[in-house]
Amino acid sequence: MRAAEACHRAWTGGDIGAAIAYISHDIVIDSPNGRFEGRLGFEEFTRNFAVLLKRSTIRAAYGDDTTALLFYDLSFTFGLSCPAAQHDTVRGGEIVHQRYVWDPAPFLRSLAQC
C-alpha cells in the first residue's frame, strides 16, 4: 500500500517523475476515460488529469504489500469536485495495474445548467 499512496501523492501533487518510480514498465491502467499501457501511458493519463487537478484529499486507504484501495476527494481548477477511488495491484514493489473510478454526477449537473 505504501507504493500506491506515495505514487498517488506524487502525481496528484504534479510530480509525475517521482510517481513513475513506483510504476512498472508494463503497467495497465483502466479508467473511465480509457485504457493506458506502460509508463508512457501512465504519463499520458496523469499529465492530462493533473493539469486540471487542484487538490486530492485521501479519505481512506486500505491494503497490504500486493494491493491497495484509496478513496479520495478530487478538486479541480475549474471549480468542481468529486469523490474517486483507485485499486492498485503491486508486484515486487511496483504498481502493475490501476483501476480508477470517479463520480460523474457533479460534471453532469454542471453541464445540465449550461
Rosetta silent file (secondary structure, phi, psi, omega in degrees, C-alpha in Angstrom):
SEQUENCE: MRAAEACHRAWTGGDIGAAIAYISHDIVIDSPNGRFEGRLGFEEFTRNFAVLLKRSTIRAAYGDDTTALLFYDLSFTFGLSCPAAQHDTVRGGEIVHQRYVWDPAPFLRSLAQC
SCORE:     score description
SCORE:     0.000 S_00000001
   1 L     0.000  -26.661 -178.854    0.000    0.000    0.000 S_00000001
   2 H   -60.136  -41.664  179.882    2.940    2.312    0.586 S_00000001
   3 H   -63.607  -41.894 -178.645    3.775    2.400   -3.143 S_00000001
   4 H   -64.527  -45.743  179.434    0.177    3.250   -4.083 S_00000001
   5 H   -64.730  -44.479 -178.777   -0.099    6.118   -1.601 S_00000001
   6 H   -64.342  -42.022  178.498    3.316    7.538   -2.496 S_00000001
   7 H   -62.864  -46.350 -179.975    2.596    7.335   -6.227 S_00000001
   8 H   -60.476  -47.678 -179.757   -0.819    8.976   -5.803 S_00000001
   9 H   -62.561  -37.125 -179.825    0.547   11.809   -3.693 S_00000001
  10 H   -66.640  -53.797 -174.574    3.364   12.411   -6.189 S_00000001
  11 H   -72.366  -34.204  177.721    1.316   12.623   -9.378 S_00000001
  12 H   -72.877  -16.701  173.742   -1.624   14.493   -7.820 S_00000001
  13 L   -90.467    2.645  176.459    0.950   16.940   -6.478 S_00000001
  14 L    91.580    3.630 -178.806    2.253   17.446  -10.020 S_00000001
  15 L  -102.128   77.070 -177.379    5.455   15.404   -9.701 S_00000001
  16 H   -62.136  -37.969  179.556    4.935   12.824  -12.438 S_00000001
  17 H   -58.891  -42.967  178.368    8.647   11.937  -12.424 S_00000001
  18 H   -67.774  -36.464 -179.850    8.535   10.908   -8.765 S_00000001
  19 H   -64.288  -36.626 -177.091    5.350    8.908   -9.359 S_00000001
  20 H   -62.873  -25.207  178.512    6.968    6.893  -12.153 S_00000001
  21 L   -59.934  -21.492 -178.016    9.469    5.448   -9.665 S_00000001
  22 L   -99.363   -0.351 -171.027    6.574    3.334   -8.291 S_00000001
  23 E  -104.656  134.602  174.356    5.233    2.220  -11.686 S_00000001
  24 E   -68.934  151.394  177.767    6.071   -0.996  -13.546 S_00000001
  25 E   -61.152  -29.577 -177.587    7.274   -0.635  -17.141 S_00000001
  26 E  -111.515   34.009  178.317    4.274   -2.667  -18.293 S_00000001
  27 E   -57.288  148.867  171.976    1.569   -1.147  -16.077 S_00000001
  28 E  -122.531  129.723 -179.711   -2.033   -1.290  -17.265 S_00000001
  29 E  -118.340  124.975  174.394   -4.416    1.481  -16.223 S_00000001
  30 E  -111.604  123.388 -178.046   -8.191    1.149  -16.578 S_00000001
  31 E  -141.833  166.691  177.915  -10.127    4.362  -16.070 S_00000001
  32 L   -58.207  -23.124  179.683  -13.438    5.900  -17.127 S_00000001
  33 L  -103.002   21.157  171.760  -11.598    7.707  -19.923 S_00000001
  34 E   125.655 -178.500  178.259   -9.889    4.630  -21.343 S_00000001
  35 E  -105.277  136.211  179.282   -7.106    2.105  -21.021 S_00000001
  36 E  -127.680  139.743 -176.186   -3.488    3.223  -20.815 S_00000001
  37 E  -128.474  143.265  177.347   -0.487    0.902  -21.009 S_00000001
  38 H    75.261  174.164 -179.469    3.150    1.188  -19.988 S_00000001
  39 H   -63.513  -34.932  177.015    4.971    4.079  -18.391 S_00000001
  40 H   -64.721  -38.622  176.260    4.195    6.312  -21.374 S_00000001
  41 H   -64.125  -40.600  176.849    0.506    5.513  -20.911 S_00000001
  42 H   -61.528  -44.503  178.714    0.787    6.374  -17.221 S_00000001
  43 H   -61.097  -44.458  179.447    2.432    9.690  -18.116 S_00000001
  44 H   -60.311  -49.338 -178.917   -0.293   10.483  -20.650 S_00000001
  45 H   -60.384  -50.474 -174.026   -3.093    9.659  -18.197 S_00000001
  46 H   -72.806  -38.747  179.586   -1.617   11.522  -15.239 S_00000001
  47 H   -64.045  -44.810  179.950   -0.367   14.605  -17.116 S_00000001
  48 H   -63.972  -33.816 -179.056   -3.726   15.192  -18.802 S_00000001
  49 H   -81.152  -42.647 -174.511   -5.507   14.764  -15.479 S_00000001
  50 H   -63.725  -31.817 -179.811   -3.025   16.600  -13.257 S_00000001
  51 L   -66.244  -22.181  178.595   -3.250   19.878  -15.194 S_00000001
  52 L   -93.769  -10.854 -171.584   -6.936   20.049  -14.239 S_00000001
  53 E   -90.190  128.119  175.456   -6.410   18.976  -10.627 S_00000001
  54 E   -91.501  -42.420 -175.321   -6.258   21.490   -7.823 S_00000001
  55 E  -161.604  149.018  170.497   -6.118   19.032   -4.919 S_00000001
  56 E  -127.346  126.266 -179.913   -6.610   15.398   -3.940 S_00000001
  57 E  -116.880  111.049  179.221   -7.513   14.583   -0.350 S_00000001
  58 E   -71.332  125.688  179.211   -7.195   10.927    0.648 S_00000001
  59 E   -98.967  -29.242  179.465  -10.109    9.960    2.917 S_00000001
  60 E  -157.060  147.116  177.856   -9.282    6.268    3.359 S_00000001
  61 E  -144.549  128.321 -179.096   -6.523    3.859    2.370 S_00000001
  62 E  -134.304  147.543  174.854   -6.545    0.088    2.787 S_00000001
  63 E   154.610 -166.920  179.995   -4.223   -2.626    1.630 S_00000001
  64 L  -147.766 -152.180 -177.042   -1.010   -4.552    2.042 S_00000001
  65 L   -75.734  -11.822 -176.046    2.156   -5.269    0.020 S_00000001
  66 L  -118.553  -13.421 -177.962    0.224   -6.537   -3.026 S_00000001
  67 E  -151.595  151.082  178.554   -2.940   -4.461   -3.225 S_00000001
  68 E  -146.907  144.599  174.523   -4.238   -1.049   -2.254 S_00000001
  69 E  -127.790  118.881  178.667   -7.577    0.720   -2.303 S_00000001
  70 E  -113.681  135.007  174.545   -7.572    4.516   -1.996 S_00000001
  71 E  -119.439  130.356 -174.189  -10.694    6.641   -1.611 S_00000001
  72 E  -151.268  165.481  174.384  -10.280   10.387   -2.071 S_00000001
  73 E  -104.976  132.767  177.110  -11.902   13.681   -2.977 S_00000001
  74 E  -106.869  132.797  173.677  -10.722   15.461   -6.120 S_00000001
  75 E  -118.072  132.678 -174.465  -10.989   19.240   -6.508 S_00000001
  76 E  -107.494  157.849 -178.270  -10.454   20.708   -9.956 S_00000001
  77 L   -63.616  -22.264 -178.831   -9.121   24.059  -11.154 S_00000001
  78 L   -93.567   12.687  170.078  -12.461   24.835  -12.814 S_00000001
  79 L    98.458  -10.914  179.262  -14.358   24.698   -9.516 S_00000001
  80 L   -92.924  160.884  174.411  -15.924   21.233   -9.447 S_00000001
  81 E  -143.037  160.202  179.092  -15.082   18.359   -7.115 S_00000001
  82 E  -158.859  155.389  172.799  -15.980   14.687   -6.922 S_00000001
  83 E   -79.698  150.533  179.997  -15.259   11.538   -4.938 S_00000001
  84 E  -150.232  164.647  178.021  -12.972    8.984   -6.569 S_00000001
  85 E  -148.558  157.563  173.757  -11.242    5.711   -5.846 S_00000001
  86 E  -142.505  147.393  174.929   -8.463    3.580   -7.210 S_00000001
  87 E  -118.598  123.116 -179.194   -7.439   -0.033   -6.794 S_00000001
  88 E  -113.758  139.703  171.562   -3.749   -0.794   -7.334 S_00000001
  89 E  -108.665  130.170 -174.816   -2.076   -4.170   -7.758 S_00000001
  90 E  -120.221  134.448  174.216    1.574   -4.258   -6.676 S_00000001
  91 E  -133.945  129.583  178.107    4.244   -6.838   -7.516 S_00000001
  92 L    59.332   29.959  178.964    7.852   -6.609   -6.394 S_00000001
  93 L    83.147   -1.387  179.078    7.243   -3.118   -5.022 S_00000001
  94 E  -113.530  145.003  178.078    5.979   -1.759   -8.374 S_00000001
  95 E   -79.405  122.155 -177.207    2.413   -0.954   -9.351 S_00000001
  96 E  -105.350  -19.391  178.875    1.415   -3.241  -12.243 S_00000001
  97 E  -150.839  139.168  173.920   -2.279   -2.381  -12.545 S_00000001
  98 E  -132.050  137.754  173.759   -4.501    0.542  -11.577 S_00000001
  99 E  -125.374  123.391 -178.060   -8.257    0.808  -11.852 S_00000001
 100 E  -110.660  143.969  169.894   -9.828    4.231  -11.342 S_00000001
 101 E  -138.533  146.659  172.859  -13.451    5.222  -10.783 S_00000001
 102 E  -148.385  158.390 -175.862  -14.972    8.616  -10.092 S_00000001
 103 L   -83.995  116.437 -179.146  -18.427   10.044   -9.709 S_00000001
 104 L   -82.097   -6.137 -173.711  -19.524   11.928  -12.857 S_00000001
 105 H   -54.336  -45.497  179.498  -22.622   13.459  -11.194 S_00000001
 106 H   -59.492  -35.127 -179.773  -21.066   16.894  -10.406 S_00000001
 107 H   -72.456  -40.916  179.147  -19.986   17.242  -14.032 S_00000001
 108 H   -65.426  -40.190  177.206  -23.359   16.158  -15.391 S_00000001
 109 H   -62.560  -41.690  179.918  -25.165   18.644  -13.111 S_00000001
 110 H   -64.080  -42.331  177.714  -22.857   21.403  -14.282 S_00000001
 111 H   -64.150  -37.588 -178.275  -23.474   20.557  -17.947 S_00000001
 112 H   -65.848  -26.145 -179.468  -27.239   20.496  -17.375 S_00000001
 113 L   -83.024  -10.935 -178.515  -27.076   24.082  -16.078 S_00000001
 114 L   -74.673    0.000    0.000  -25.353   25.349  -19.242 S_00000001
